[in-house]
CSV table of C-alpha atoms and ligand atoms in Angstrom, one decimal:
chain,number,residue,atom,x,y,z
A,1,UNK,CA,25.6,14.0,-40.8
A,2,UNK,CA,26.2,11.2,-38.3
A,3,UNK,CA,23.7,10.5,-35.5
A,4,UNK,CA,24.9,10.8,-32.0
A,5,UNK,CA,23.5,9.5,-28.7
A,6,UNK,CA,21.1,11.7,-26.7
A,7,UNK,CA,22.6,14.1,-24.3
A,8,UNK,CA,22.9,12.4,-20.9
A,9,UNK,CA,22.7,9.0,-22.5
A,10,UNK,CA,26.0,7.1,-22.6
A,11,UNK,CA,27.4,4.1,-24.4
A,12,UNK,CA,29.4,1.8,-22.2
A,13,UNK,CA,32.3,0.8,-24.4
A,14,UNK,CA,34.1,-2.6,-24.0
A,15,UNK,CA,37.0,-1.3,-21.8
A,16,UNK,CA,34.6,0.2,-19.4
A,17,UNK,CA,32.2,-2.8,-19.5
A,18,UNK,CA,34.9,-4.8,-17.7
A,19,UNK,CA,34.6,-2.5,-14.7
A,20,UNK,CA,30.8,-2.8,-14.8
A,21,UNK,CA,30.9,-6.6,-14.9
A,22,UNK,CA,33.4,-6.6,-12.0
A,23,UNK,CA,31.1,-4.3,-9.9
A,24,UNK,CA,28.0,-6.3,-10.7
A,25,UNK,CA,29.6,-9.7,-10.0
A,26,UNK,CA,31.1,-8.5,-6.7
A,27,UNK,CA,27.8,-7.0,-5.6
A,28,UNK,CA,25.7,-10.0,-6.6
A,29,UNK,CA,28.0,-12.3,-4.7
A,30,UNK,CA,27.7,-10.3,-1.6
A,31,UNK,CA,23.9,-10.0,-2.0
A,32,UNK,CA,23.6,-13.7,-2.2
A,33,UNK,CA,25.7,-14.1,1.0
A,34,UNK,CA,23.1,-11.9,2.7
A,35,UNK,CA,20.2,-14.0,1.4
A,36,UNK,CA,18.9,-11.7,-1.4
A,37,UNK,CA,17.3,-12.8,-4.5
A,38,UNK,CA,16.9,-11.0,-7.8
A,39,UNK,CA,13.7,-9.5,-9.1
A,40,UNK,CA,13.4,-7.9,-12.5
A,41,UNK,CA,10.7,-5.3,-13.1
A,42,UNK,CA,9.6,-3.2,-16.2
A,43,UNK,CA,11.2,0.1,-17.2
A,44,UNK,CA,7.8,1.6,-17.9
A,45,UNK,CA,5.1,2.0,-15.3
A,46,UNK,CA,2.0,4.1,-14.8
A,47,UNK,CA,3.0,7.7,-13.9
A,48,UNK,CA,0.7,7.5,-10.8
A,49,UNK,CA,3.0,4.8,-9.2
A,50,UNK,CA,5.8,7.3,-8.9
A,51,UNK,CA,3.6,10.3,-8.0
A,52,UNK,CA,2.1,8.3,-5.2
A,53,UNK,CA,5.4,6.9,-3.8
A,54,UNK,CA,8.2,9.4,-4.5
A,55,UNK,CA,5.8,12.3,-3.9
A,56,UNK,CA,4.2,15.1,-6.1
A,57,UNK,CA,6.4,17.9,-4.7
A,58,UNK,CA,9.8,16.3,-5.3
A,59,UNK,CA,12.4,17.3,-8.0
A,60,UNK,CA,12.0,13.8,-9.5
A,61,UNK,CA,8.2,13.9,-10.0
A,62,UNK,CA,8.0,17.7,-10.6
A,63,UNK,CA,10.6,18.1,-13.3
A,64,UNK,CA,12.8,15.0,-13.9
A,65,UNK,CA,10.5,12.2,-15.1
A,66,UNK,CA,10.3,11.0,-18.7
A,67,UNK,CA,6.5,10.9,-18.8
A,68,UNK,CA,4.3,10.6,-21.9
A,69,UNK,CA,0.9,9.6,-23.0
A,70,UNK,CA,0.9,6.3,-24.8
A,71,UNK,CA,-1.3,5.3,-27.8
A,72,UNK,CA,-4.1,4.4,-25.4
A,73,UNK,CA,-4.0,7.9,-23.8
A,74,UNK,CA,-2.6,6.5,-20.5
A,75,UNK,CA,0.1,8.5,-18.7
A,76,UNK,CA,3.2,6.4,-18.5
A,77,UNK,CA,6.7,7.1,-17.1
A,78,UNK,CA,10.1,5.6,-17.5
A,79,UNK,CA,11.2,4.6,-14.0
A,80,UNK,CA,13.3,7.2,-12.2
A,81,UNK,CA,14.1,4.7,-9.4
A,82,UNK,CA,13.6,1.1,-8.5
A,83,UNK,CA,11.8,0.9,-5.2
A,84,UNK,CA,8.3,1.8,-6.4
A,85,UNK,CA,8.3,-0.8,-9.2
A,86,UNK,CA,9.6,-3.5,-6.9
A,87,UNK,CA,7.0,-2.7,-4.3
A,88,UNK,CA,4.3,-2.6,-6.9
A,89,UNK,CA,5.4,-6.1,-8.0
A,90,UNK,CA,5.6,-7.3,-4.4
A,91,UNK,CA,2.1,-6.2,-3.7
A,92,UNK,CA,0.7,-7.3,-7.1
A,93,UNK,CA,2.0,-10.9,-6.7
A,94,UNK,CA,1.4,-11.2,-3.0
A,95,UNK,CA,5.1,-12.1,-2.3
A,96,UNK,CA,4.7,-11.6,1.4
A,97,UNK,CA,2.5,-14.7,1.6
A,98,UNK,CA,5.5,-16.8,0.4
A,99,UNK,CA,8.0,-15.6,2.9
A,100,UNK,CA,7.4,-13.3,5.9
A,101,UNK,CA,10.6,-11.3,5.1
A,102,UNK,CA,11.5,-10.6,1.5
A,103,UNK,CA,15.0,-9.7,0.5
A,104,UNK,CA,15.0,-8.4,-3.0
A,105,UNK,CA,17.4,-6.7,-5.4
A,106,UNK,CA,17.1,-5.4,-8.9
A,107,UNK,CA,19.7,-3.9,-11.2
A,108,UNK,CA,19.1,-1.8,-14.3
A,109,UNK,CA,18.7,1.6,-16.0
A,110,UNK,CA,16.8,4.5,-14.4
A,111,UNK,CA,15.8,7.8,-16.2
A,112,UNK,CA,15.8,11.3,-14.9
A,113,UNK,CA,15.8,14.5,-17.0
A,114,UNK,CA,18.6,16.2,-15.0
A,115,UNK,CA,21.5,18.4,-16.2
A,116,UNK,CA,24.1,16.0,-17.4
A,117,UNK,CA,27.6,16.3,-15.9
A,118,UNK,CA,30.3,14.0,-14.5
A,119,UNK,CA,28.5,11.3,-12.5
A,120,UNK,CA,25.1,12.6,-13.4
A,121,UNK,CA,23.3,11.2,-16.4
A,122,UNK,CA,19.8,11.0,-17.8
A,123,UNK,CA,19.9,7.3,-18.2
A,124,UNK,CA,21.9,5.9,-15.3
A,125,UNK,CA,22.0,2.5,-13.5
A,126,UNK,CA,21.2,1.5,-10.0
A,127,UNK,CA,21.6,-1.6,-8.0
A,128,UNK,CA,18.4,-1.2,-5.9
A,129,UNK,CA,17.9,-3.3,-2.8
A,130,UNK,CA,14.8,-3.8,-0.7
A,131,UNK,CA,13.9,-5.7,2.5
A,132,UNK,CA,10.2,-6.0,3.3
A,133,UNK,CA,8.5,-7.3,6.4
A,134,UNK,CA,10.7,-6.3,9.3
A,135,UNK,CA,11.2,-3.1,11.2
A,136,UNK,CA,13.9,-4.1,13.6
A,137,UNK,CA,16.8,-1.6,13.8
A,138,UNK,CA,19.3,-4.5,13.6
A,139,UNK,CA,18.1,-4.9,10.0
A,140,UNK,CA,18.9,-1.2,9.3
A,141,UNK,CA,22.4,-1.8,10.5
A,142,UNK,CA,22.7,-5.1,8.6
A,143,UNK,CA,21.7,-3.5,5.4
A,144,UNK,CA,24.0,-0.5,5.8
A,145,UNK,CA,26.9,-2.9,6.7
A,146,UNK,CA,26.2,-4.8,3.5
A,147,UNK,CA,26.4,-1.6,1.4
A,148,UNK,CA,29.7,-0.9,3.2
A,149,UNK,CA,31.0,-4.4,2.5
A,150,UNK,CA,30.2,-4.0,-1.2
A,151,UNK,CA,32.3,-0.8,-1.4
A,152,UNK,CA,35.0,-2.4,0.8
A,153,UNK,CA,35.3,-5.5,-1.5
A,154,UNK,CA,35.5,-3.2,-4.5
A,155,UNK,CA,38.4,-1.4,-2.8
A,156,UNK,CA,36.6,1.9,-2.6
A,157,UNK,CA,36.8,4.3,0.3
A,158,UNK,CA,33.7,6.4,1.1
A,159,UNK,CA,32.2,7.8,4.3
A,160,UNK,CA,28.8,7.0,5.8
A,161,UNK,CA,26.3,9.5,7.0
A,162,UNK,CA,23.1,8.5,8.8
A,163,UNK,CA,20.0,10.2,10.1
A,164,UNK,CA,16.5,9.5,11.3
A,165,UNK,CA,13.5,11.3,9.8
A,166,UNK,CA,11.1,10.1,12.4
A,167,UNK,CA,7.6,8.8,11.8
A,168,UNK,CA,3.9,9.9,11.4
A,169,UNK,CA,3.8,10.6,15.1
A,170,UNK,CA,6.8,12.9,15.5
A,171,UNK,CA,7.4,14.4,12.1
A,172,UNK,CA,4.4,16.8,12.1
A,173,UNK,CA,5.7,18.7,15.1
A,174,UNK,CA,9.2,18.9,13.6
A,175,UNK,CA,7.7,20.1,10.3
A,176,UNK,CA,5.9,22.9,12.2
A,177,UNK,CA,9.1,24.0,13.9
A,178,UNK,CA,10.9,24.0,10.5
A,179,UNK,CA,8.1,25.9,8.8
A,180,UNK,CA,8.3,28.5,11.6
A,181,UNK,CA,12.0,28.8,11.1
A,182,UNK,CA,11.7,29.1,7.3
A,183,UNK,CA,9.0,31.7,7.4
A,184,UNK,CA,11.4,34.1,9.2
A,185,UNK,CA,14.0,33.6,6.4
A,186,UNK,CA,11.9,33.7,3.2
A,187,UNK,CA,14.0,36.6,1.7
A,188,UNK,CA,17.3,34.8,2.3
A,189,UNK,CA,16.5,31.5,0.5
A,190,UNK,CA,16.1,30.5,-3.1
A,191,UNK,CA,12.7,30.5,-5.0
A,192,UNK,CA,12.5,26.7,-4.9
A,193,UNK,CA,13.0,26.7,-1.2
A,194,UNK,CA,10.4,29.5,-0.7
A,195,UNK,CA,7.9,27.5,-2.6
A,196,UNK,CA,8.8,24.2,-0.8
A,197,UNK,CA,8.6,25.9,2.6
A,198,UNK,CA,4.9,25.4,2.1
A,199,UNK,CA,4.6,22.3,-0.1
A,200,UNK,CA,7.3,20.1,1.3
A,201,UNK,CA,9.3,21.9,4.0
A,202,UNK,CA,11.8,19.0,4.8
A,203,UNK,CA,13.0,19.0,1.3
A,204,UNK,CA,14.5,22.5,1.6
A,205,UNK,CA,17.3,21.0,3.7
A,206,UNK,CA,18.3,19.0,0.6
A,207,UNK,CA,18.7,22.2,-1.5
A,208,UNK,CA,22.0,22.3,-3.5
A,209,UNK,CA,22.5,26.1,-3.1
A,210,UNK,CA,25.3,27.0,-0.7
A,211,UNK,CA,23.4,30.3,0.3
A,212,UNK,CA,20.5,28.2,1.4
A,213,UNK,CA,22.7,25.7,3.2
A,214,UNK,CA,24.3,28.6,5.2
A,215,UNK,CA,20.8,29.6,6.4
A,216,UNK,CA,19.9,26.0,7.4
A,217,UNK,CA,22.9,25.6,9.7
A,218,UNK,CA,20.8,27.0,12.5
A,219,UNK,CA,17.6,25.3,11.5
A,220,UNK,CA,15.9,23.0,14.1
A,221,UNK,CA,17.1,19.4,13.8
A,222,UNK,CA,14.8,16.5,13.4
A,223,UNK,CA,16.8,14.4,15.9
A,224,UNK,CA,15.7,16.8,18.7
A,225,UNK,CA,12.1,16.1,17.8
A,226,UNK,CA,12.0,12.3,17.5
A,227,UNK,CA,9.3,10.4,19.5
A,228,UNK,CA,10.6,7.9,22.1
A,229,UNK,CA,10.0,5.0,19.6
A,230,UNK,CA,11.9,6.6,16.8
A,231,UNK,CA,14.7,7.8,19.2
A,232,UNK,CA,15.0,4.2,20.5
A,233,UNK,CA,15.1,2.8,16.9
A,234,UNK,CA,17.8,5.2,15.9
A,235,UNK,CA,19.8,4.6,19.0
A,236,UNK,CA,19.6,0.8,18.4
A,237,UNK,CA,20.6,1.2,14.8
A,238,UNK,CA,23.7,3.1,15.9
A,239,UNK,CA,24.6,0.5,18.5
A,240,UNK,CA,24.2,-2.3,15.9
A,241,UNK,CA,26.4,-0.5,13.4
A,242,UNK,CA,29.0,-0.3,16.2
A,243,UNK,CA,28.7,-4.0,16.8
A,244,UNK,CA,29.5,-4.5,13.1
A,245,UNK,CA,32.4,-2.0,13.2
A,246,UNK,CA,30.9,0.2,10.5
A,247,UNK,CA,32.1,3.8,11.0
A,248,UNK,CA,29.3,6.4,10.6
A,249,UNK,CA,28.7,10.1,11.1
A,250,UNK,CA,25.3,11.4,12.1
A,251,UNK,CA,24.1,14.2,9.8
A,252,UNK,CA,20.8,15.6,11.3
A,253,UNK,CA,20.1,17.7,8.2
A,254,UNK,CA,20.2,14.8,5.7
A,255,UNK,CA,16.8,14.4,4.2
A,256,UNK,CA,16.4,12.4,1.1
A,257,UNK,CA,15.1,13.4,-2.3
A,258,UNK,CA,12.1,11.1,-2.1
A,259,UNK,CA,9.1,11.6,0.3
A,260,UNK,CA,8.6,8.0,1.3
A,261,UNK,CA,11.4,7.8,3.8
A,262,UNK,CA,10.7,7.3,7.6
A,263,UNK,CA,13.2,6.8,10.4
A,264,UNK,CA,16.7,5.6,9.3
A,265,UNK,CA,18.2,7.3,6.2
A,266,UNK,CA,21.8,7.0,5.0
A,267,UNK,CA,24.2,8.1,2.3
A,268,UNK,CA,27.5,6.8,1.2
A,269,UNK,CA,29.6,9.9,0.3
A,270,UNK,CA,32.8,10.5,-1.6
A,271,UNK,CA,34.7,13.7,-2.1
A,272,UNK,CA,36.3,12.3,-5.3
A,273,UNK,CA,33.5,13.0,-7.7
A,274,UNK,CA,33.0,16.8,-7.3
A,275,UNK,CA,29.4,17.8,-6.7
A,276,UNK,CA,28.1,14.2,-7.3
A,277,UNK,CA,29.1,13.1,-3.8
A,278,UNK,CA,26.6,10.3,-3.1
A,279,UNK,CA,27.5,6.9,-4.5
A,280,UNK,CA,24.6,5.3,-2.7
A,281,UNK,CA,21.7,6.2,-0.5
A,282,UNK,CA,18.6,4.8,1.1
A,283,UNK,CA,16.5,4.4,4.1
A,284,UNK,CA,13.4,3.0,5.8
A,285,UNK,CA,10.0,3.5,4.2
A,286,UNK,CA,7.6,1.9,6.7
A,287,UNK,CA,4.4,3.5,5.2
A,288,UNK,CA,5.1,3.0,1.5
A,289,UNK,CA,3.6,-0.5,1.0
A,290,UNK,CA,0.3,0.7,2.5
A,291,UNK,CA,0.5,4.0,0.5
A,292,UNK,CA,0.7,1.8,-2.7
A,293,UNK,CA,-2.4,-0.2,-1.6
A,294,UNK,CA,-0.6,-3.1,0.0
A,295,UNK,CA,-0.7,-4.5,3.5
A,296,UNK,CA,-1.3,-1.9,6.2
A,297,UNK,CA,1.6,-2.8,8.5
A,298,UNK,CA,4.3,-3.8,6.1
A,299,UNK,CA,7.6,-2.2,7.0
A,300,UNK,CA,10.4,-1.8,4.4
A,301,UNK,CA,13.9,-0.5,4.0
A,302,UNK,CA,16.2,-0.2,1.0
A,303,UNK,CA,19.0,1.6,-0.7
A,304,UNK,CA,20.4,2.1,-4.2
A,305,UNK,CA,24.0,2.3,-5.4
A,306,UNK,CA,24.7,4.4,-8.4
A,307,UNK,CA,26.7,2.3,-10.8
A,308,UNK,CA,28.1,5.1,-13.0
A,309,UNK,CA,29.6,6.7,-9.9
A,310,UNK,CA,31.1,3.4,-8.7
A,311,UNK,CA,32.6,2.9,-12.1
A,312,UNK,CA,34.2,6.4,-12.0
A,313,UNK,CA,35.5,5.7,-8.5
A,314,UNK,CA,36.8,2.3,-9.4
A,315,UNK,CA,38.7,3.8,-12.4
A,316,UNK,CA,40.2,6.4,-10.1
A,317,UNK,CA,40.9,4.5,-6.9
A,318,UNK,CA,41.4,0.9,-7.9
A,319,UNK,CA,42.1,0.6,-11.6
A,320,UNK,CA,43.8,-2.7,-11.2
A,321,UNK,CA,40.7,-4.3,-9.7
A,322,UNK,CA,40.0,-6.2,-12.8
A,323,UNK,CA,42.8,-7.2,-15.1
A,324,UNK,CA,41.9,-7.5,-18.8
A,325,UNK,CA,40.6,-10.9,-19.7
A,326,UNK,CA,43.2,-12.6,-21.9
A,327,UNK,CA,42.8,-15.1,-24.7
A,328,UNK,CA,44.1,-18.5,-23.7
A,329,UNK,CA,45.1,-19.5,-27.2
A,330,UNK,CA,45.3,-17.9,-30.6
A,331,UNK,CA,45.2,-20.4,-33.5
A,332,UNK,CA,47.1,-19.0,-36.4
A,333,UNK,CA,46.2,-21.2,-39.4
A,334,UNK,CA,48.0,-20.1,-42.6
A,335,UNK,CA,46.2,-20.6,-45.9
A,336,UNK,CA,42.9,-22.3,-46.8
A,337,UNK,CA,43.8,-25.9,-46.1
A,338,UNK,CA,45.2,-25.2,-42.6
A,339,UNK,CA,42.2,-23.0,-41.8
A,340,UNK,CA,39.7,-25.7,-42.7
A,341,UNK,CA,41.6,-28.1,-40.4
A,342,UNK,CA,41.8,-25.5,-37.6
A,343,UNK,CA,38.2,-24.3,-37.8
A,344,UNK,CA,36.5,-27.3,-36.1
A,345,UNK,CA,39.5,-27.7,-33.7
A,346,UNK,CA,38.9,-24.2,-32.4
A,347,UNK,CA,35.2,-24.9,-31.9
A,348,UNK,CA,36.1,-28.0,-29.9
A,349,UNK,CA,38.5,-26.1,-27.7
A,350,UNK,CA,35.9,-23.5,-27.0
A,351,UNK,CA,33.4,-26.3,-26.1
A,352,UNK,CA,36.1,-27.5,-23.6
A,353,UNK,CA,36.1,-24.1,-22.0
A,354,UNK,CA,39.1,-22.4,-23.4
A,355,UNK,CA,39.1,-18.8,-24.6
A,356,UNK,CA,40.3,-19.2,-28.2
A,357,UNK,CA,40.6,-16.8,-31.1
A,358,UNK,CA,41.4,-17.5,-34.7
A,359,UNK,CA,41.6,-15.6,-38.0
A,360,UNK,CA,38.8,-17.0,-40.1
A,361,UNK,CA,40.4,-16.0,-43.4
A,362,UNK,CA,43.8,-17.7,-43.0
A,363,UNK,CA,45.8,-14.5,-43.4
A,364,UNK,CA,49.6,-14.1,-43.3
A,365,UNK,CA,51.7,-15.2,-40.3
A,366,UNK,CA,52.7,-11.6,-39.7
A,367,UNK,CA,49.1,-10.3,-39.7
A,368,UNK,CA,48.0,-13.1,-37.4
A,369,UNK,CA,50.8,-12.6,-34.9
A,370,UNK,CA,49.7,-9.0,-34.6
A,371,UNK,CA,46.1,-10.1,-33.9
A,372,UNK,CA,47.4,-12.6,-31.3
A,373,UNK,CA,49.3,-9.7,-29.6
A,374,UNK,CA,46.2,-7.5,-29.6
A,375,UNK,CA,44.2,-10.3,-28.1
A,376,UNK,CA,46.8,-10.7,-25.3
A,377,UNK,CA,47.0,-14.4,-26.2
A,378,UNK,CA,48.8,-16.6,-23.7
A,379,UNK,CA,49.7,-19.2,-26.4
A,380,UNK,CA,49.7,-19.2,-30.2
A,381,UNK,CA,49.3,-22.4,-32.2
A,382,UNK,CA,50.8,-22.0,-35.6
A,383,UNK,CA,49.5,-24.2,-38.4
A,384,UNK,CA,51.4,-23.6,-41.6
A,385,UNK,CA,51.5,-25.5,-44.8
A,386,UNK,CA,54.9,-27.1,-44.0
A,387,UNK,CA,53.8,-28.1,-40.5
A,388,UNK,CA,50.6,-29.5,-41.8
A,389,UNK,CA,52.5,-31.6,-44.3
A,390,UNK,CA,54.6,-33.1,-41.4
A,391,UNK,CA,51.3,-33.7,-39.4
A,392,UNK,CA,52.3,-31.2,-36.7
A,393,UNK,CA,51.8,-27.7,-35.4
A,394,UNK,CA,54.0,-25.3,-33.5
A,395,UNK,CA,52.9,-24.1,-30.1
A,396,UNK,CA,54.4,-20.8,-29.0
A,397,UNK,CA,54.4,-19.6,-25.4
A,398,UNK,CA,53.9,-15.9,-25.7
A,399,UNK,CA,55.4,-15.2,-22.2
A,400,UNK,CA,58.6,-17.2,-22.4
A,401,UNK,CA,58.8,-17.1,-26.2
A,402,UNK,CA,59.5,-20.9,-26.1
A,403,UNK,CA,58.3,-23.0,-29.0
A,404,UNK,CA,57.6,-26.7,-29.3
A,405,UNK,CA,56.0,-28.9,-31.9
A,406,UNK,CA,52.8,-30.7,-31.3
A,407,UNK,CA,51.6,-33.8,-33.3
A,408,UNK,CA,48.3,-33.4,-35.0
A,409,UNK,CA,47.7,-37.1,-35.5
A,410,UNK,CA,44.5,-38.8,-34.5
A,411,UNK,CA,40.9,-37.6,-34.0
A,412,UNK,CA,40.3,-33.8,-33.4
A,413,UNK,CA,39.2,-34.8,-29.8
A,414,UNK,CA,42.6,-36.4,-29.2
A,415,UNK,CA,44.5,-33.4,-30.6
A,416,UNK,CA,42.4,-31.1,-28.5
A,417,UNK,CA,43.1,-33.1,-25.3
A,418,UNK,CA,46.9,-33.1,-26.0
A,419,UNK,CA,46.8,-29.4,-26.6
A,420,UNK,CA,44.9,-28.6,-23.4
A,421,UNK,CA,47.3,-30.9,-21.4
A,422,UNK,CA,50.4,-29.2,-22.8
A,423,UNK,CA,49.0,-25.7,-22.1
A,424,UNK,CA,47.8,-26.4,-18.6
A,425,UNK,CA,51.2,-27.9,-17.5
A,426,UNK,CA,52.8,-24.7,-18.7
A,427,UNK,CA,50.4,-22.3,-16.9
A,428,UNK,CA,52.0,-20.6,-14.0
B,501,ATP,P1,21.9,13.1,-5.9
B,501,ATP,O1,21.8,13.9,-4.6
B,501,ATP,O2,23.3,12.9,-6.4
B,501,ATP,O3,21.0,13.7,-7.0
B,501,ATP,P2,19.7,11.4,-5.3
B,501,ATP,O4,19.5,11.7,-3.9
B,501,ATP,O5,18.9,11.9,-6.3
B,501,ATP,O6,21.3,11.7,-5.6
B,501,ATP,P3,18.8,8.6,-5.1
B,501,ATP,O7,17.6,8.9,-5.8
B,501,ATP,O8,18.8,8.3,-3.7
B,501,ATP,O9,19.9,9.8,-5.4
B,501,ATP,O10,19.6,7.5,-5.9
B,501,ATP,C1,20.7,6.7,-5.3
B,501,ATP,C2,22.0,6.8,-6.1
B,501,ATP,O11,21.8,6.8,-7.5
B,501,ATP,C3,22.7,8.1,-5.8
B,501,ATP,O12,23.4,8.1,-4.6
B,501,ATP,C4,23.6,8.2,-7.0
B,501,ATP,O13,24.8,7.4,-6.8
B,501,ATP,C5,22.8,7.6,-8.1
B,501,ATP,N1,22.2,8.6,-9.0
B,501,ATP,C6,21.0,9.3,-8.7
B,501,ATP,N2,20.8,10.1,-9.8
B,501,ATP,C7,21.7,9.9,-10.7
B,501,ATP,C8,22.0,10.4,-12.0
B,501,ATP,N3,21.2,11.3,-12.6
B,501,ATP,N4,23.1,10.0,-12.7
B,501,ATP,C9,23.9,9.1,-12.1
B,501,ATP,N5,23.7,8.5,-10.9
B,501,ATP,C10,22.6,8.9,-10.2
B,502,MG,MG1,19.0,13.7,-7.5
C-alpha cells in the first residue's frame, strides 16, 4: 500500500509552483512599493493566543484548530491565521518603539480543520498584511487599494465589499437590537445560529445557510447604529477609496469570521470559485493589541489573501500570466570524453547566469535531443566525437533550426565567453 497525503493537505507540483512564484513575486513587489517589510513567525503558538484574539465562540477556535498537548503538557495550536502571531511578535519585541507605524507582511501555511473542497483546504496559504500604529481612515483606503492593485496586476477581476462593524461605544446597542430580532426568529434559524444568538450574535449574519440568510435580510443593520466617530471614519474611508478610484459596494451584513474586527471590514469576492467566494478579506482591529497585552491605544488594520484561491483564479482567468521558464542552452555531449570536457564548461556557464542543462551520462544524440525538447531549450550545443577531434562544437538554434560551428580552442573561460556572445547576438 502506498501512502497518500492527508485529506485537505495538498502537494504543489512543479507546473503549479510557477503560478505560486508569480503571485508571490508580484505581491512582494507591490508590498515593497507601499513600504512593507516581511516578518516571519512560527507555525506553532500557545492555544491561548488564538482563543484570546480570534475569539472563543468562533468556528475557527470552536471546531477548526489543530490543537494538541505537547510533551510538556502545554496546549499548543497550529496557526489558523497570521494576524495573532504577528501581533504577538510585535508586542514581544517592542517593534513600535523602533517606528511609530509598522507595515508588516508574512506569507505561509495556515491550518484549519474544515471540510475540504475546491478552494478550501486544511493546510492553506495566506499572504497576511498588517499595519500597526495608525487609525486614520486614509490608511484603510490605502490598504484596500493595495489589495486591489495586487489583484489588478495579476490580471484578476474581483469585486470589493466593505462594511463597518463599529466600536466598543456603538456595537453593544446594535448587538442588543440584533439579539431582539433573533429572539423572535429562533424557530426559523439553524442550531448554530440559535446558539450564537446568545454567545456571539453578530456571527449569525456570517452563517452559510441560505435559510438563515433569508431571515437576516430584514435584520437591523450595523450601519444604522454607528456612533458619530465610527460613521465619520466609515464615510472618510469611502471618500478616500473614491479618490483612489477603487470601486466598492457597501454590504451592511458582512461580519467577519474573527471577533477582533472593529470599524472597517472588507472582502474581495469572486463568483468564479463556487461557494469559496472570498479571495481575500480583512479589516481594522483597534483593540487587539491591548487584548493581547500590548499598548493600550495601538490601532491596527490588516487583511489576508488566500493564495490557493488566487492560484485557481489565475489558472482560470489569466493562464498566460507566467510563461514556462525555458532553458537557455542544452549541452549535448556524446560519449565519455566529450562529457568530461562539457561538464566543467556547463558549470562555468551556470556561474555566468545562464540556464543550462546537460545529460551527465553522455547518452546518444537522439536521446539528448529529446531531453533538449522537453526542457524547451533555446539552443543546443552538440559536442560529438568528430567535432571534438576537430576542436569544435555545433551550436543549433532550436527556433530557426540554423546550425553553426563554434571553435573550442583556448581556456574554458574563453570558450564560455564566445558561446555567450554568440547566443546573445541571436536572442530576439
Ligand atoms: P471563508 O468565508 O471562505 O471561510 P474566512 O472568512 O474564513 O473565509 P479569513 O479567515 O478571513 O477567511 O481568511 C482570509 C482568506 O484566506 C479568505 O478570503 C480565503 O481566500 C482564504 N482562506 C480561508 N480559509 C481557507 C481554507 N480553508 N482554504 C483555503 N483558503 C482559505
Ligand atoms: Mg472560514
